Amino acid sequence: MEKTLTIDDKQVKFKSRGSTPLRYKAQFHRDFLVDIMSMEGLAKLGKNPSLEKMKSLDTEVFYNICWVLAKTADKEIPEPMEWLDEFDSFPLMEIIPELQDLITSSLTSKKK
């Protein structure tokens, strides 16, 4: 599954494959599924979360997931920090909902 988003006036491809969880583990030394489950907290925060509620989220996970989906689509993108430095702004709270289907596609089966 693949999707292209415009971020900071740049077209960025994101892709999810069967290898996405393993690529994530190899890069970040964290379990993809565990980190995805931690994202559930984002949906529960609503549109205007309090600072206290925001503190409970590990936003690094969101950036890591974005990077691994971009890296799966384009093997030439640099390491995460270098890649994020290519953007003047990276509106994470707008990007993550757009990538939700990609994120879950590597964890679920397709119905036949």
Short mmCIF file of C-alpha atoms in Angstrom, two decimals:
data_model
loop_
_atom_site.label_atom_id
_atom_site.label_comp_id
_atom_site.label_asym_id
_atom_site.label_seq_id
_atom_site.Cartn_x
_atom_site.Cartn_y
_atom_site.Cartn_z
CA MET A 1 0.00 0.00 0.00
CA GLU A 2 1.34 3.43 -0.92
CA LYS A 3 0.37 7.06 -0.39
CA THR A 4 1.87 10.41 -1.36
CA LEU A 5 1.47 13.46 0.87
CA THR A 6 2.55 17.05 0.44
CA ILE A 7 4.67 18.11 3.39
CA ASP A 8 6.27 21.54 3.43
CA ASP A 9 5.58 21.87 -0.34
CA LYS A 10 7.37 18.56 -1.06
CA GLN A 11 5.79 15.39 -2.40
CA VAL A 12 6.66 12.58 0.00
CA LYS A 13 5.87 8.95 -0.72
CA PHE A 14 5.00 6.57 2.07
CA LYS A 15 4.69 2.82 1.65
CA SER A 16 3.85 -0.13 3.84
CA ARG A 17 5.06 -3.64 3.04
CA GLY A 18 5.34 -6.90 4.89
CA SER A 19 8.90 -5.91 5.79
CA THR A 20 7.88 -2.63 7.44
CA PRO A 21 7.82 -3.99 11.03
CA LEU A 22 11.22 -5.62 10.55
CA ARG A 23 12.73 -2.50 8.97
CA TYR A 24 11.39 -0.52 11.95
CA LYS A 25 12.96 -2.97 14.42
CA ALA A 26 16.29 -2.94 12.56
CA GLN A 27 16.45 0.87 12.56
CA PHE A 28 15.05 1.79 15.97
CA HIS A 29 15.54 -1.39 18.02
CA ARG A 30 11.91 -1.18 19.11
CA ASP A 31 8.92 -3.37 18.38
CA PHE A 32 6.65 -1.92 15.68
CA LEU A 33 3.47 -3.44 17.09
CA VAL A 34 4.14 -2.23 20.63
CA ASP A 35 4.82 1.28 19.35
CA ILE A 36 1.70 1.23 17.17
CA MET A 37 -0.37 0.27 20.19
CA SER A 38 1.08 3.22 22.09
CA MET A 39 -0.37 5.48 19.38
CA GLU A 40 -3.87 4.63 20.59
CA GLY A 41 -3.40 7.40 23.11
CA LEU A 42 -3.37 9.95 20.30
CA ALA A 43 -6.95 9.16 19.28
CA LYS A 44 -8.11 9.48 22.87
CA LEU A 45 -6.66 12.99 23.26
CA GLY A 46 -9.22 14.72 21.05
CA LYS A 47 -8.62 17.91 19.09
CA ASN A 48 -7.37 20.10 21.93
CA PRO A 49 -5.41 17.94 24.35
CA SER A 50 -4.10 19.34 27.59
CA LEU A 51 -0.38 19.61 28.21
CA GLU A 52 -0.62 16.86 30.83
CA LYS A 53 -2.20 14.47 28.33
CA MET A 54 0.40 15.36 25.69
CA LYS A 55 3.22 14.53 28.10
CA SER A 56 2.05 10.92 28.17
CA LEU A 57 2.78 10.45 24.46
CA ASP A 58 6.18 9.55 23.06
CA THR A 59 6.16 11.68 19.90
CA GLU A 60 9.44 10.13 18.77
CA VAL A 61 7.42 7.02 17.92
CA PHE A 62 5.31 9.04 15.47
CA TYR A 63 8.37 10.47 13.73
CA ASN A 64 9.95 7.01 13.58
CA ILE A 65 6.85 5.51 11.99
CA CYS A 66 6.70 8.29 9.41
CA TRP A 67 10.36 7.75 8.58
CA VAL A 68 10.08 3.97 8.19
CA LEU A 69 7.08 4.33 5.86
CA ALA A 70 8.99 6.91 3.80
CA LYS A 71 12.13 4.75 3.77
CA THR A 72 10.09 1.77 2.57
CA ALA A 73 8.87 3.89 -0.35
CA ASP A 74 12.28 5.41 -1.14
CA LYS A 75 15.45 3.58 -0.18
CA GLU A 76 17.49 6.74 -0.87
CA ILE A 77 16.12 8.86 1.97
CA PRO A 78 18.72 9.63 4.65
CA GLU A 79 18.75 8.70 8.31
CA PRO A 80 15.77 9.98 10.34
CA MET A 81 17.28 13.22 11.71
CA GLU A 82 18.74 14.20 8.34
CA TRP A 83 15.45 13.43 6.62
CA LEU A 84 13.41 15.50 9.08
CA ASP A 85 15.89 18.36 8.67
CA GLU A 86 14.83 18.56 5.01
CA PHE A 87 11.49 20.03 6.17
CA ASP A 88 10.94 23.48 7.66
CA SER A 89 7.73 22.14 9.17
CA PHE A 90 6.49 18.61 9.69
CA PRO A 91 2.87 18.81 10.92
CA LEU A 92 2.78 15.48 12.68
CA MET A 93 -0.80 15.80 13.90
CA GLU A 94 -1.97 16.24 10.30
CA ILE A 95 0.30 13.57 8.83
CA ILE A 96 -0.40 10.65 11.19
CA PRO A 97 -4.16 10.45 10.44
CA GLU A 98 -3.33 10.44 6.72
CA LEU A 99 -1.01 7.46 7.24
CA GLN A 100 -3.34 5.44 9.47
CA ASP A 101 -4.31 2.94 6.75
CA LEU A 102 -0.66 2.38 5.82
CA ILE A 103 0.28 1.85 9.44
CA THR A 104 -2.37 -0.79 10.02
CA SER A 105 -1.98 -2.48 6.62
CA SER A 106 1.27 -4.17 7.61
CA LEU A 107 -0.43 -5.70 10.63
CA THR A 108 -3.71 -6.95 9.15
CA SER A 109 -4.63 -9.38 6.42
CA LYS A 110 -6.58 -8.56 3.30
CA LYS A 111 -10.00 -10.19 3.00
CA LYS A 112 -10.50 -12.31 -0.10
#
